[in-house]
Amino acid sequence: MTDVRDDGQRKRVFIRTYGCQMNVYDSDRMADVLRPLGYVLADAPEQADLVLLNTCHIREHASEKVYSELGRLRDAKNERRAKGRDLTIAVAGCVAQAEGEEIVRRQPAVDVVVGPQAYHRLPELLAAAERKSALRRAGKRLPGAGVLDTDFPAESKFDHLPAPSGVRAGSAFLSIQEGCDKFCTFCVVPYTRGAEYSRPLAAVRAEAHTLVAAGAVEITLLGQNVNAYHGEADDGSICSLAGLIRELAEIDGLIRIRYTTSHPRDMDAALIEAHRDIPQLMPYLHLPVQSGSDRILEAMNRRHRRDHFLRLVDRLRGVRPDLALSSDFIVGFPGEGDVDFDDTMRLVEQVGFASAFSFKYSRRPGTPGAMLPGQVPESVKAARLSALQALLARQASAFNASKVGTVAPVLFAEAGRRPGQIVGKTPWLQSVYLEGPAELIGRIADVRLTEAHANSLAGEIAGRHYEAAA
Ligand code: SAH
Ligand code: SF4
Ligand code: F3S
């Protein structure tokens, strides 16, 4: 492959990311893999030679979005070809893993399909796709369309991906754990990402140092079950997430540490204590519970009861009273009756969440839940979801309102929609909008929180001096 196009311009890649933060992390790593091949990032698909969709399979709606996007890309590719140029289309992520050849069958314009564990092999796959299209241009008829790689290789992709090359606005993601062995009956992740794998402590530490040297003041540790982390420590023993956080807290200049997503079964005592002892560990925890009904939790194969979750919340608040709690909920899981849903509503009322994500159950092919009797009608799911979301929205507003009048450190992430406006995050992951200098982006400053809205707060810089990130 050559660094430049025939017209002497640099090759451009446009990456669209769907789904979770792990996909955001992976998209950045794919850009890092493509950079030595000469690719620079494009801002829009129209400017790109290669369009890469990093996809999500978690709910039906997420998957279908990919196919409509691919239809538009096929049209763009045909227009390009009419002008004697080309557009390479690649599909990565969880739809690539789950649907593989089906993607190329439904959309033959796709050149490459690459599963989440094979991103380090992108250069070979693109080269193979380029060879195929050169042969086709030369009039050869080839069997099958795209080039596929959806293996789960024996070696981890992390051993082959280049180190991250940059940090946006002081904040970085760091994947420390991939895959899942829990097999909740609604969920595709164990099939799309494969078995649980934890990166060794030394590799995580080295990457964290690289990120901090590149300007990160905040690192969010990622994993589908991040608190199941059990990486190999330097002496060959096993290091837990709590141990890893303690290590990372030693890094000078790393001011904020977060982690997501956690499973209630893996919240061990050491991790709870870390929320008490480690000032860099932010007072925010995303702890998905999915349902407040023991019967439904069991049918979901969550392998804990509602009481376990409530006790965890008490213990966490016992060590860190200002902890903001967030969660995920599914309504309308097969067999969920009014009584079960009431249990979920009561759990929410009892806990009081600072924020949350809630979804209608989506039947995913190949998961045990899809085959269960008692599938809940769409209208019932919709009514339950709106009742739950109304309650969660009231709680989020109340949480935001509770911070009005206080001063909080805010890490500024980007410019706001209005001119002169900048947006950042409090330790509790609330968005704060204010009029302020763009130089603050990527830095932490003390902000007086003046007004609460449903999903954000307004504020003003507290005092004339603001602290540059160390
Ligand atoms: N590992 C995390 C969740 C990862 S998936 C955990 O164990 O909680 C992110 C969220 O998507 C889940 O928490 C769940 O609420 C939602 N989700 C997953 N599969 C779903 C499905 N089939 N239908 C609706 N929501 C789903
Ligand atoms: Fe999916 Fe359950 Fe694994 Fe979370 S723990 S990724 S919900 S199977
Ligand atoms: Fe979606 Fe895969 Fe993440 S299914 S939520 S992109 S792990």
Coordinates of C-alpha atoms and ligand atoms in Angstrom, one line a residue:
M1 CA 0.0 0.0 0.0
T2 CA 1.2 3.5 -0.7
D3 CA 1.1 6.5 1.6
V4 CA -0.5 8.8 -0.9
R5 CA -3.3 8.6 -3.4
D6 CA -2.7 8.8 -7.2
D7 CA -3.3 12.6 -7.1
G8 CA -0.6 13.1 -4.5
Q9 CA -3.0 13.8 -1.6
R10 CA -2.7 12.1 1.8
K11 CA -5.1 9.2 2.2
R12 CA -8.0 10.0 4.5
V13 CA -10.0 7.8 6.9
F14 CA -13.3 8.7 8.4
I15 CA -14.2 6.6 11.4
R16 CA -17.8 6.6 12.8
T17 CA -18.2 5.1 16.2
Y18 CA -21.4 3.5 17.6
G19 CA -21.9 1.9 21.0
C20 CA -19.9 2.0 24.2
Q21 CA -16.7 3.7 25.3
M22 CA -14.7 0.6 24.5
N23 CA -15.6 1.2 20.9
V24 CA -14.4 4.9 21.3
Y25 CA -11.1 3.6 22.6
D26 CA -10.8 1.0 19.8
S27 CA -11.6 3.6 17.1
D28 CA -8.7 5.7 18.3
R29 CA -6.4 2.6 18.3
M30 CA -7.5 1.8 14.7
A31 CA -6.6 5.4 13.7
D32 CA -3.2 4.7 15.4
V33 CA -2.8 1.5 13.4
L34 CA -3.7 3.3 10.1
R35 CA -1.4 6.3 10.6
P36 CA 1.8 4.4 9.6
L37 CA 0.0 3.5 6.4
G38 CA -0.3 7.2 5.6
Y39 CA -3.9 7.8 6.7
V40 CA -4.9 11.0 8.3
L41 CA -8.3 11.5 9.8
A42 CA -11.1 13.0 7.8
D43 CA -13.9 15.1 9.3
A44 CA -16.7 13.7 7.0
P45 CA -17.2 10.6 4.9
E46 CA -17.3 12.8 1.7
Q47 CA -13.6 13.6 2.2
A48 CA -12.5 10.1 3.0
D49 CA -10.8 7.3 0.9
L50 CA -11.7 4.8 3.7
V51 CA -14.8 4.8 5.8
L52 CA -14.7 2.7 8.9
L53 CA -17.9 2.0 10.8
N54 CA -17.1 0.8 14.4
T55 CA -20.5 -0.8 15.2
C56 CA -22.6 -1.9 18.2
H57 CA -24.9 -4.9 18.3
I58 CA -26.3 -4.4 21.8
R59 CA -29.9 -3.6 20.7
E60 CA -31.7 -4.2 17.4
H61 CA -31.9 -0.5 16.7
A62 CA -28.1 -0.1 17.0
S63 CA -27.5 -2.9 14.4
E64 CA -30.1 -1.6 11.9
K65 CA -28.5 1.8 11.9
V66 CA -25.4 0.3 10.5
Y67 CA -27.2 -1.2 7.5
S68 CA -28.8 2.1 6.6
E69 CA -25.4 3.9 6.9
L70 CA -23.9 1.2 4.6
G71 CA -26.7 1.8 2.0
R72 CA -25.7 5.5 1.9
L73 CA -22.0 4.6 1.6
R74 CA -22.7 2.2 -1.3
D75 CA -24.3 5.1 -3.1
A76 CA -21.3 7.3 -2.4
K77 CA -19.0 4.6 -3.6
N78 CA -20.9 4.2 -6.9
E79 CA -20.7 8.0 -7.4
R80 CA -17.0 7.9 -6.7
R81 CA -16.4 5.1 -9.1
A82 CA -18.3 6.9 -11.9
K83 CA -15.6 9.6 -11.5
G84 CA -12.8 7.1 -11.6
R85 CA -12.0 7.2 -7.9
D86 CA -12.7 4.7 -5.1
L87 CA -14.1 4.5 -1.6
T88 CA -13.1 1.6 0.7
I89 CA -15.8 0.6 3.2
A90 CA -14.8 -1.3 6.3
V91 CA -17.1 -2.6 9.1
A92 CA -15.6 -3.2 12.6
G93 CA -17.0 -3.7 16.0
C94 CA -19.7 -5.9 17.4
V95 CA -22.0 -6.1 14.4
A96 CA -18.9 -7.2 12.4
Q97 CA -18.3 -10.0 14.9
A98 CA -21.9 -11.1 15.2
E99 CA -22.9 -10.9 11.6
G100 CA -19.7 -11.4 9.6
E101 CA -20.6 -12.7 6.2
E102 CA -24.2 -11.6 6.5
I103 CA -22.9 -8.0 6.3
V104 CA -21.2 -8.6 2.9
R105 CA -24.3 -10.5 1.7
R106 CA -26.7 -7.7 2.7
Q107 CA -24.3 -5.0 1.4
P108 CA -21.8 -6.3 -1.2
A109 CA -20.2 -2.8 -1.4
V110 CA -18.4 -3.6 2.0
D111 CA -14.7 -4.3 1.4
V112 CA -13.5 -5.3 4.9
V113 CA -15.2 -6.8 7.9
V114 CA -13.0 -6.9 11.0
G115 CA -14.0 -8.2 14.5
P116 CA -13.1 -6.4 17.7
Q117 CA -10.2 -8.7 18.5
A118 CA -8.4 -8.4 15.1
Y119 CA -7.8 -4.7 14.7
H120 CA -4.1 -5.1 14.7
R121 CA -4.6 -7.0 11.4
L122 CA -6.3 -4.1 9.7
P123 CA -3.3 -3.2 7.5
E124 CA -3.2 -6.8 6.0
L125 CA -6.9 -6.8 5.5
L126 CA -6.9 -3.5 3.7
A127 CA -4.0 -4.6 1.5
A128 CA -6.0 -7.8 0.6
A129 CA -9.1 -5.7 -0.1
E130 CA -7.0 -3.4 -2.3
R131 CA -5.6 -6.4 -4.2
K132 CA -9.1 -7.7 -4.7
S133 CA -10.4 -4.5 -6.1
A134 CA -7.4 -4.1 -8.4
L135 CA -8.1 -7.6 -9.8
R136 CA -11.8 -6.7 -10.2
R137 CA -10.9 -3.4 -12.0
A138 CA -8.7 -5.5 -14.3
G139 CA -11.9 -7.5 -15.3
K140 CA -11.4 -10.6 -13.1
R141 CA -14.5 -12.1 -11.6
L142 CA -13.8 -13.0 -8.0
P143 CA -15.9 -15.2 -5.7
G144 CA -17.3 -13.4 -2.6
A145 CA -17.0 -9.8 -2.0
G146 CA -15.3 -8.4 1.1
V147 CA -12.3 -9.6 3.1
L148 CA -13.3 -11.0 6.5
D149 CA -11.5 -11.4 9.8
T150 CA -13.7 -12.3 12.8
D151 CA -11.3 -14.7 14.5
F152 CA -10.6 -14.5 18.2
P153 CA -6.8 -14.8 17.9
A154 CA -4.8 -16.6 20.6
E155 CA -2.8 -13.5 21.2
S156 CA -4.4 -10.3 22.5
K157 CA -4.8 -7.4 20.1
F158 CA -3.3 -5.2 22.9
D159 CA 0.1 -6.9 22.4
H160 CA 0.1 -5.6 18.8
L161 CA -1.7 -2.2 18.8
P162 CA 0.5 0.9 18.8
A163 CA 0.6 3.1 21.9
P164 CA -2.0 5.9 21.9
S165 CA -0.7 8.9 20.0
G166 CA -2.7 11.7 21.6
V167 CA -5.1 12.9 24.2
R168 CA -8.2 15.1 23.6
A169 CA -8.9 17.8 26.2
G170 CA -7.1 16.3 29.1
S171 CA -9.2 13.2 29.3
A172 CA -8.4 9.7 28.0
F173 CA -9.9 6.2 27.9
L174 CA -7.8 3.2 28.7
S175 CA -9.2 -0.3 28.0
I176 CA -7.9 -2.7 30.7
Q177 CA -10.3 -5.6 30.2
E178 CA -12.2 -7.0 27.3
G179 CA -14.9 -9.6 26.8
C180 CA -17.3 -11.2 29.3
D181 CA -17.9 -14.6 30.8
K182 CA -21.1 -13.7 32.6
F183 CA -23.7 -14.5 29.9
C184 CA -26.6 -12.4 31.1
T185 CA -29.5 -13.9 29.1
F186 CA -30.3 -10.6 27.3
C187 CA -26.8 -9.7 26.2
V188 CA -24.7 -10.2 23.1
V189 CA -21.3 -9.1 24.5
P190 CA -19.9 -12.5 25.5
Y191 CA -20.5 -13.5 21.8
T192 CA -19.2 -10.3 20.2
R193 CA -16.2 -9.6 22.3
G194 CA -15.3 -13.1 23.4
A195 CA -14.0 -14.5 26.7
E196 CA -12.9 -12.2 29.5
Y197 CA -9.3 -11.0 29.3
S198 CA -7.3 -8.6 31.5
R199 CA -4.3 -6.7 30.3
P200 CA -1.2 -7.1 32.5
L201 CA -0.6 -4.4 35.1
A202 CA 2.7 -3.4 33.5
A203 CA 1.0 -2.7 30.1
V204 CA -1.7 -0.7 31.7
R205 CA 0.7 1.3 33.8
A206 CA 2.9 2.0 30.7
E207 CA -0.1 3.2 28.7
A208 CA -1.3 5.4 31.6
H209 CA 2.2 7.0 31.7
T210 CA 2.1 7.6 28.0
L211 CA -1.4 9.2 28.3
V212 CA -0.4 11.5 31.2
A213 CA 2.8 12.5 29.3
A214 CA 0.5 13.4 26.3
G215 CA -1.6 15.6 28.5
A216 CA -4.2 13.4 30.2
V217 CA -5.2 14.6 33.7
E218 CA -8.1 12.2 33.8
I219 CA -8.1 8.5 32.8
T220 CA -11.2 6.4 32.6
L221 CA -10.4 2.7 32.9
L222 CA -12.7 0.6 30.6
G223 CA -13.9 -2.9 30.4
Q224 CA -17.2 -4.7 29.8
N225 CA -16.8 -5.9 33.3
V226 CA -14.0 -3.6 34.4
N227 CA -14.2 -4.6 38.1
A228 CA -13.7 -8.2 37.2
Y229 CA -10.2 -7.1 36.2
H230 CA -7.5 -9.6 37.3
G231 CA -4.4 -8.6 35.4
E232 CA -1.0 -10.2 36.0
A233 CA 1.1 -8.1 38.4
D234 CA 4.8 -7.6 38.0
D235 CA 5.6 -10.5 40.3
G236 CA 3.2 -12.9 38.6
S237 CA 0.5 -12.6 41.1
I238 CA -3.0 -11.4 40.2
C239 CA -3.9 -7.7 40.6
S240 CA -7.5 -6.6 41.1
L241 CA -9.0 -3.3 39.9
A242 CA -8.5 -1.8 43.4
G243 CA -4.8 -2.7 43.2
L244 CA -4.5 -1.3 39.8
I245 CA -6.2 2.0 40.8
R246 CA -3.8 2.3 43.8
E247 CA -0.8 1.9 41.4
L248 CA -2.1 4.5 38.9
A249 CA -2.8 6.9 41.7
E250 CA 1.0 7.1 42.1
I251 CA 1.4 8.7 38.7
D252 CA 2.2 12.4 39.0
G253 CA -0.2 14.6 37.1
L254 CA -3.0 12.1 37.0
I255 CA -5.7 14.0 38.9
R256 CA -8.8 12.0 38.1
I257 CA -9.4 8.2 37.8
R258 CA -12.7 6.7 36.8
Y259 CA -13.7 3.2 35.8
T260 CA -16.7 1.7 33.9
T261 CA -18.7 -0.6 33.5
S262 CA -18.9 -2.5 36.8
H263 CA -20.9 -5.5 37.7
P264 CA -22.5 -5.7 41.2
R265 CA -21.0 -9.1 41.8
D266 CA -17.5 -7.9 41.3
M267 CA -17.7 -4.9 43.7
D268 CA -15.2 -6.3 46.3
A269 CA -14.3 -4.8 49.7
A270 CA -10.9 -3.5 48.4
L271 CA -12.7 -1.6 45.6
I272 CA -15.2 -0.1 48.0
E273 CA -12.3 0.9 50.3
A274 CA -10.5 2.5 47.3
H275 CA -13.5 4.9 47.1
R276 CA -12.7 6.0 50.6
D277 CA -8.9 6.1 50.4
I278 CA -7.9 7.3 47.0
P279 CA -8.6 11.0 46.4
Q280 CA -8.0 10.7 42.6
L281 CA -10.8 8.1 42.3
M282 CA -13.8 10.2 41.4
P283 CA -17.0 10.0 43.5
Y284 CA -19.1 8.6 40.7
L285 CA -19.9 5.0 40.0
H286 CA -21.8 3.4 37.2
L287 CA -23.2 0.2 38.6
P288 CA -25.8 -1.4 36.3
V289 CA -28.6 -3.3 38.2
Q290 CA -31.0 -3.8 35.2
S291 CA -34.0 -4.7 37.4
G292 CA -35.2 -4.5 41.0
S293 CA -37.0 -7.8 40.9
D294 CA -35.3 -10.9 42.2
R295 CA -37.3 -13.1 39.8
I296 CA -36.2 -11.1 36.8
L297 CA -32.6 -10.8 38.0
E298 CA -32.6 -14.6 38.2
A299 CA -34.1 -15.0 34.7
M300 CA -31.5 -12.5 33.4
N301 CA -28.7 -14.6 35.0
R302 CA -27.3 -11.6 36.9
R303 CA -26.5 -14.0 39.8
H304 CA -27.3 -11.5 42.6
R305 CA -30.4 -10.4 44.3
R306 CA -31.8 -6.9 44.8
D307 CA -30.7 -7.0 48.4
H308 CA -27.1 -7.5 47.4
F309 CA -27.3 -4.3 45.3
L310 CA -28.9 -2.3 48.0
R311 CA -26.3 -3.5 50.5
L312 CA -23.5 -2.5 48.1
V313 CA -25.0 1.0 47.8
D314 CA -25.1 1.3 51.6
R315 CA -21.5 0.2 52.0
L316 CA -20.3 2.5 49.2
R317 CA -22.2 5.5 50.7
G318 CA -20.8 4.6 54.1
V319 CA -17.3 5.1 52.9
R320 CA -18.0 7.9 50.4
P321 CA -21.2 9.8 51.3
D322 CA -21.1 12.1 48.3
L323 CA -20.8 9.2 45.8
A324 CA -23.0 9.8 42.7
L325 CA -24.6 6.6 41.6
S326 CA -25.6 5.7 38.0
S327 CA -27.0 2.6 36.6
D328 CA -28.5 0.8 33.6
F329 CA -32.1 -0.6 33.5
I330 CA -33.9 -2.9 31.1
V331 CA -37.7 -2.8 31.2
G332 CA -39.9 -5.5 29.6
F333 CA -37.5 -8.5 30.0
P334 CA -39.5 -11.7 29.1
G335 CA -41.8 -12.6 32.0
E336 CA -41.6 -9.1 33.6
G337 CA -45.0 -8.5 35.2
D338 CA -46.4 -5.3 36.9
V339 CA -45.2 -6.5 40.3
D340 CA -41.6 -7.0 38.9
F341 CA -41.6 -3.5 37.4
D342 CA -42.9 -2.0 40.7
D343 CA -39.9 -3.7 42.3
T344 CA -37.7 -1.8 39.9
M345 CA -39.4 1.5 40.6
R346 CA -39.1 0.9 44.4
L347 CA -35.5 0.1 44.1
V348 CA -34.9 3.4 42.2
E349 CA -36.8 5.3 44.8
Q350 CA -34.9 3.7 47.6
V351 CA -31.4 4.4 46.0
G352 CA -31.8 7.8 44.4
F353 CA -29.6 7.8 41.3
A354 CA -27.6 10.8 40.0
S355 CA -28.0 9.6 36.4
A356 CA -29.0 6.4 34.6
F357 CA -29.6 4.8 31.2
S358 CA -32.7 2.8 30.7
F359 CA -33.8 0.7 27.7
K360 CA -36.7 -1.4 26.5
Y361 CA -35.6 -5.0 26.3
S362 CA -34.5 -5.8 22.8
R363 CA -34.6 -9.4 21.6
R364 CA -31.2 -10.4 20.4
P365 CA -30.8 -13.4 18.1
G366 CA -28.6 -16.1 19.7
T367 CA -29.1 -15.0 23.3
P368 CA -31.1 -17.2 25.7
G369 CA -33.6 -14.4 26.4
A370 CA -34.7 -14.3 22.8
M371 CA -36.2 -17.8 23.2
L372 CA -37.9 -17.2 26.6
P373 CA -41.7 -17.3 26.8
G374 CA -43.6 -14.2 28.1
Q375 CA -42.1 -11.7 25.7
V376 CA -43.6 -8.3 26.8
P377 CA -45.7 -6.3 24.3
E378 CA -44.1 -3.2 22.9
S379 CA -46.8 -0.9 24.3
V380 CA -46.2 -2.3 27.8
K381 CA -42.5 -1.8 27.5
A382 CA -43.0 1.8 26.2
A383 CA -45.3 2.7 29.2
R384 CA -42.9 1.2 31.7
L385 CA -39.9 2.9 30.1
S386 CA -41.6 6.3 30.3
A387 CA -42.6 5.9 33.9
L388 CA -39.1 4.8 34.8
Q389 CA -37.4 7.6 32.8
A390 CA -39.7 10.2 34.4
L391 CA -38.6 9.0 37.9
L392 CA -34.9 8.9 36.9
A393 CA -35.1 12.4 35.4
R394 CA -36.6 13.8 38.6
Q395 CA -33.7 12.2 40.5
A396 CA -31.1 13.6 38.1
S397 CA -32.6 17.1 38.4
A398 CA -32.7 16.8 42.2
F399 CA -29.0 15.7 42.3
N400 CA -28.0 18.6 40.1
A401 CA -30.0 21.0 42.2
S402 CA -28.3 19.7 45.3
K403 CA -25.0 21.1 44.0
V404 CA -26.2 24.6 43.3
G405 CA -24.3 27.2 45.4
T406 CA -21.3 25.0 45.9
V407 CA -17.8 25.3 44.3
A408 CA -16.6 22.2 42.4
P409 CA -13.5 21.5 40.3
V410 CA -14.5 21.2 36.6
L411 CA -12.4 19.5 33.9
F412 CA -13.2 21.4 30.7
A413 CA -13.7 19.2 27.7
E414 CA -14.8 21.3 24.7
A415 CA -16.3 24.5 23.4
G416 CA -20.1 24.8 24.0
R417 CA -22.7 25.5 21.3
R418 CA -22.9 29.2 22.0
P419 CA -19.8 31.4 21.2
G420 CA -17.6 31.9 24.2
Q421 CA -19.1 29.0 26.0
I422 CA -17.1 26.1 27.4
V423 CA -18.3 22.7 28.8
G424 CA -16.8 20.5 31.4
K425 CA -17.4 17.8 34.0
T426 CA -17.7 17.9 37.8
P427 CA -16.2 15.0 39.8
W428 CA -19.8 13.6 39.8
L429 CA -19.8 13.6 36.0
Q430 CA -22.3 16.4 35.6
S431 CA -22.0 18.6 32.6
V432 CA -21.3 22.3 33.4
Y433 CA -21.7 25.1 30.9
L434 CA -20.2 28.5 31.4
E435 CA -18.8 31.6 29.6
G436 CA -15.0 31.1 29.8
P437 CA -11.7 31.2 28.0
A438 CA -11.0 28.4 25.5
E439 CA -7.6 28.0 27.1
L440 CA -9.3 26.2 30.0
I441 CA -10.1 23.2 27.7
G442 CA -8.2 20.3 29.0
R443 CA -7.7 21.9 32.4
I444 CA -9.4 21.8 35.7
A445 CA -10.8 25.0 37.3
D446 CA -12.9 25.7 40.4
V447 CA -16.4 26.6 39.3
R448 CA -19.3 28.1 41.4
L449 CA -22.4 26.1 40.3
T450 CA -25.2 28.6 39.9
E451 CA -28.1 26.9 38.2
A452 CA -29.4 23.3 37.7
H453 CA -31.1 22.0 34.6
A454 CA -32.3 18.5 33.8
N455 CA -29.0 17.3 32.4
S456 CA -26.5 20.0 33.2
L457 CA -25.5 22.9 35.4
A458 CA -24.5 26.4 34.7
G459 CA -21.7 28.0 36.6
E460 CA -19.0 30.7 36.8
I461 CA -15.2 30.5 37.3
A462 CA -14.7 30.9 41.1
G463 CA -12.2 33.7 41.6
R464 CA -9.9 35.2 39.0
H465 CA -7.3 32.6 39.2
Y466 CA -7.7 29.2 37.8
E467 CA -5.5 26.2 38.4
A468 CA -3.7 24.9 35.4
A469 CA -3.7 21.1 35.4
A470 CA -0.5 19.9 37.0
Ligands
SAH1 N1 -21.4 -5.1 31.3 C1 -22.4 -4.2 31.7 C2 -23.3 -3.9 30.6 C3 -22.8 -3.7 29.2 S1 -24.1 -3.5 28.0 C4 -23.2 -4.9 32.8 O1 -23.0 -6.0 33.1 O2 -24.1 -4.3 33.4 C5 -24.8 -1.9 28.4 C6 -26.2 -1.9 28.8 O3 -27.0 -2.2 27.6 C7 -26.6 -3.0 29.8 O4 -26.3 -2.6 31.1 C8 -28.1 -3.1 29.5 O5 -28.8 -2.3 30.4 C9 -28.2 -2.7 28.1 N2 -28.6 -3.9 27.3 C10 -27.8 -5.0 27.0 N3 -28.4 -5.9 26.2 C11 -29.7 -5.4 26.0 C12 -30.8 -5.9 25.4 N4 -30.8 -7.0 24.8 N5 -31.9 -5.1 25.4 C13 -32.0 -3.9 26.0 N6 -30.9 -3.4 26.7 C14 -29.8 -4.1 26.7
SF4_2 FE1 -23.5 -8.3 29.0 FE2 -24.0 -9.3 31.4 FE3 -21.5 -9.4 30.4 FE4 -22.6 -7.1 31.1 S1 -22.1 -8.8 32.5 S2 -21.4 -7.5 29.3 S3 -24.7 -7.3 30.6 S4 -23.3 -10.5 29.6
F3S3 FE1 -22.1 -2.4 21.7 FE2 -20.2 -4.1 21.5 FE3 -20.0 -2.1 23.2 S1 -22.3 -4.5 21.4 S2 -22.1 -1.7 23.8 S3 -20.1 -1.9 21.0 S4 -19.3 -4.1 23.5

